[in-house]
Amino acid sequence: EPEVTQTPSHQVTQMGQEVILRCVPISNHLYFYWYRQILGQKVEFLVSFYNNEISEKSEIFDDQFSVERPDGSNFTLKIRSTKLEDSAMYFCASGRNMGNEQFFGPGTRLTVL
Amino acid sequence: QKEVEQNSGPLSVPEGAIASLNCTYSDRGSQSFFWYRQYSGKSPELIMSIYSNGDKEDGRFTAQLNKASQYVSLLIRDSQPSDSATYLCAVRGDDKIIFGKGTRLHILP
């Protein structure tokens, strides 16, 4: 069964460094998403992406964040200058149609020191 | 601010019994509703989706939707120890999913 994959599974970085989190969505899906979950808190929406552009973003997704689909399979989240409060699990999700089910990858645990 | 509310639990249910999980949401215009299961340290796993009023059954799981009351529920029949997890109610808002904080379910062997 096709699934969303994410790399790396765990990323440790120093405050102020740039990180890129990578995702390979399910191949016939057209809608892509990033969510994050701070330890012990709820899953929060960051950004949605369709047709090579951002379709919606949350207040969390400020100028330090960017997303890109550099080729036909990868979907990336970049954090330019990480802060301590960026430490969280970051989940990529994809869906075939807007409004229908979203399927989540296993997540990347980001630790900012 | 669109909200999804769940009792955080823990909800303890004996093995073999029915577990009942509830959720309310604030946006009356919401059209798509989901239940995800999340084991500790893992990602959300889709269990059920429901789009119209009434019941939808899939194996041991039944999702129930009442749009007039802005209420969604999930029933798990014949609960198993492997059902012990956090259950996330999620509601589609525009092009994103809004999650509740989740209900921790503990199945007692």
Tab-separated table of N, CA and C in Angstrom, chain A residues 31 33 35 37 42-45 48-50 55-56 59 89 91 98-107 109, chain B residues 1 3-4 32 34 36 38 41-46 49 51 56 88 92-101:
chain	number	residue	atom	x	y	z
A	31	TYR	N	-2.427	17.130	-3.396
A	31	TYR	CA	-2.464	18.123	-2.333
A	31	TYR	C	-1.467	17.703	-1.266
A	33	TYR	N	0.728	18.804	2.471
A	33	TYR	CA	0.554	19.568	3.701
A	33	TYR	C	1.733	19.337	4.634
A	35	TYR	N	2.274	19.707	8.892
A	35	TYR	CA	1.728	19.939	10.217
A	35	TYR	C	2.876	19.783	11.213
A	37	GLN	N	3.644	19.051	15.631
A	37	GLN	CA	3.081	18.696	16.930
A	37	GLN	C	4.182	18.869	17.969
A	42	LYS	N	-1.461	19.475	20.610
A	42	LYS	CA	-2.216	18.955	19.478
A	42	LYS	C	-1.478	19.178	18.160
A	43	VAL	N	-1.934	18.465	17.154
A	43	VAL	CA	-1.387	18.594	15.813
A	43	VAL	C	-1.858	19.925	15.233
A	44	GLU	N	-0.910	20.710	14.712
A	44	GLU	CA	-1.229	22.055	14.207
A	44	GLU	C	-0.890	22.154	12.721
A	45	PHE	N	-1.776	22.748	11.975
A	45	PHE	CA	-1.581	22.977	10.559
A	45	PHE	C	-0.522	24.054	10.329
A	48	SER	N	-0.568	24.357	3.301
A	48	SER	CA	-1.044	23.449	2.265
A	48	SER	C	-0.504	23.919	0.921
A	49	PHE	N	-0.343	22.986	-0.004
A	49	PHE	CA	0.366	23.248	-1.265
A	49	PHE	C	-0.321	22.464	-2.366
A	50	TYR	N	-0.660	23.192	-3.428
A	50	TYR	CA	-1.326	22.557	-4.560
A	50	TYR	C	-0.921	23.269	-5.820
A	55	SER	N	-1.554	27.132	-0.977
A	55	SER	CA	-2.975	27.451	-1.045
A	55	SER	C	-3.493	28.011	0.283
A	56	GLU	N	-2.868	27.645	1.363
A	56	GLU	CA	-3.254	28.197	2.656
A	56	GLU	C	-2.091	28.038	3.626
A	59	GLU	N	-0.742	31.091	10.944
A	59	GLU	CA	0.072	32.169	11.533
A	59	GLU	C	1.459	31.668	11.925
A	89	MET	N	7.593	17.571	16.440
A	89	MET	CA	7.458	16.594	15.354
A	89	MET	C	6.823	17.306	14.169
A	91	PHE	N	5.052	16.684	10.575
A	91	PHE	CA	4.401	15.660	9.763
A	91	PHE	C	4.064	16.220	8.383
A	98	MET	N	-8.893	17.900	-2.513
A	98	MET	CA	-9.067	18.817	-1.395
A	98	MET	C	-10.343	18.442	-0.648
A	99	GLY	N	-10.233	18.425	0.679
A	99	GLY	CA	-11.405	18.135	1.491
A	99	GLY	C	-11.564	16.676	1.831
A	100	ASN	N	-10.875	15.810	1.120
A	100	ASN	CA	-10.943	14.383	1.421
A	100	ASN	C	-9.820	13.981	2.366
A	101	GLU	N	-9.668	12.694	2.552
A	101	GLU	CA	-8.717	12.219	3.548
A	101	GLU	C	-7.293	12.699	3.281
A	102	GLN	N	-6.574	12.947	4.360
A	102	GLN	CA	-5.153	13.238	4.295
A	102	GLN	C	-4.414	12.105	4.997
A	103	PHE	N	-3.333	11.667	4.365
A	103	PHE	CA	-2.553	10.559	4.895
A	103	PHE	C	-1.197	11.104	5.339
A	104	PHE	N	-0.838	10.722	6.558
A	104	PHE	CA	0.340	11.304	7.197
A	104	PHE	C	1.560	10.412	7.063
A	105	GLY	N	2.716	11.056	6.926
A	105	GLY	CA	3.983	10.342	6.998
A	105	GLY	C	4.364	10.086	8.444
A	106	PRO	N	5.484	9.386	8.661
A	106	PRO	CA	5.892	8.998	10.016
A	106	PRO	C	6.432	10.159	10.842
A	107	GLY	N	6.767	11.269	10.201
A	107	GLY	CA	7.224	12.432	10.946
A	107	GLY	C	8.734	12.561	11.027
A	109	ARG	N	11.362	14.250	13.805
A	109	ARG	CA	11.500	14.922	15.104
A	109	ARG	C	12.625	15.928	15.008
B	1	GLN	N	-12.100	31.874	15.423
B	1	GLN	CA	-11.169	30.755	15.546
B	1	GLN	C	-11.956	29.447	15.571
B	3	GLU	N	-12.678	25.711	16.300
B	3	GLU	CA	-12.220	24.842	17.373
B	3	GLU	C	-12.812	23.453	17.242
B	4	VAL	N	-12.049	22.487	17.714
B	4	VAL	CA	-12.502	21.103	17.821
B	4	VAL	C	-12.214	20.671	19.252
B	32	SER	N	-16.436	17.973	6.298
B	32	SER	CA	-15.666	16.728	6.304
B	32	SER	C	-15.107	16.495	7.698
B	34	PHE	N	-13.100	13.571	10.396
B	34	PHE	CA	-12.178	12.440	10.387
B	34	PHE	C	-11.849	12.014	11.807
B	36	TYR	N	-8.640	10.057	13.601
B	36	TYR	CA	-7.301	9.512	13.475
B	36	TYR	C	-6.925	8.848	14.797
B	38	GLN	N	-3.545	7.841	17.102
B	38	GLN	CA	-2.128	8.179	17.237
B	38	GLN	C	-1.551	7.429	18.427
B	41	GLY	N	4.375	8.752	20.144
B	41	GLY	CA	5.579	8.918	19.351
B	41	GLY	C	5.408	8.622	17.872
B	42	LYS	N	4.174	8.330	17.456
B	42	LYS	CA	3.906	7.996	16.050
B	42	LYS	C	3.039	9.058	15.402
B	43	SER	N	2.835	8.893	14.105
B	43	SER	CA	2.041	9.865	13.371
B	43	SER	C	0.566	9.496	13.413
B	44	PRO	N	-0.326	10.461	13.124
B	44	PRO	CA	-1.759	10.156	13.059
B	44	PRO	C	-2.063	9.180	11.925
B	45	GLU	N	-2.910	8.213	12.225
B	45	GLU	CA	-3.304	7.182	11.271
B	45	GLU	C	-4.804	7.305	11.058
B	46	LEU	N	-5.227	7.480	9.825
B	46	LEU	CA	-6.647	7.669	9.526
B	46	LEU	C	-7.436	6.383	9.798
B	49	SER	N	-13.523	8.396	7.931
B	49	SER	CA	-13.960	9.694	7.470
B	49	SER	C	-15.479	9.651	7.356
B	51	TYR	N	-18.916	12.252	6.048
B	51	TYR	CA	-19.242	13.506	5.392
B	51	TYR	C	-20.721	13.882	5.517
B	56	LYS	N	-21.659	5.649	10.015
B	56	LYS	CA	-20.845	4.979	9.000
B	56	LYS	C	-20.023	3.911	9.702
B	88	LEU	N	-7.803	11.171	17.726
B	88	LEU	CA	-7.881	12.569	17.331
B	88	LEU	C	-9.104	12.783	16.446
B	92	ARG	N	-12.363	19.301	8.691
B	92	ARG	CA	-11.774	20.076	7.597
B	92	ARG	C	-12.255	21.516	7.680
B	93	GLY	N	-11.278	22.436	7.620
B	93	GLY	CA	-11.569	23.861	7.526
B	93	GLY	C	-10.839	24.409	6.318
B	94	ASP	N	-11.529	24.781	5.287
B	94	ASP	CA	-10.906	25.213	4.028
B	94	ASP	C	-9.960	24.111	3.545
B	95	ASP	N	-8.706	24.452	3.280
B	95	ASP	CA	-7.777	23.438	2.783
B	95	ASP	C	-6.823	22.971	3.877
B	96	LYS	N	-7.345	22.711	5.052
B	96	LYS	CA	-6.517	22.169	6.119
B	96	LYS	C	-7.409	21.352	7.031
B	97	ILE	N	-6.759	20.570	7.885
B	97	ILE	CA	-7.500	19.823	8.900
B	97	ILE	C	-7.221	20.460	10.248
B	98	ILE	N	-8.268	20.681	11.010
B	98	ILE	CA	-8.140	21.205	12.368
B	98	ILE	C	-8.349	20.044	13.315
B	99	PHE	N	-7.375	19.824	14.163
B	99	PHE	CA	-7.408	18.686	15.077
B	99	PHE	C	-7.840	19.108	16.471
B	100	GLY	N	-8.542	18.200	17.141
B	100	GLY	CA	-8.736	18.331	18.570
B	100	GLY	C	-7.490	17.844	19.292
B	101	LYS	N	-7.482	18.032	20.605
B	101	LYS	CA	-6.315	17.626	21.395
B	101	LYS	C	-6.227	16.113	21.572
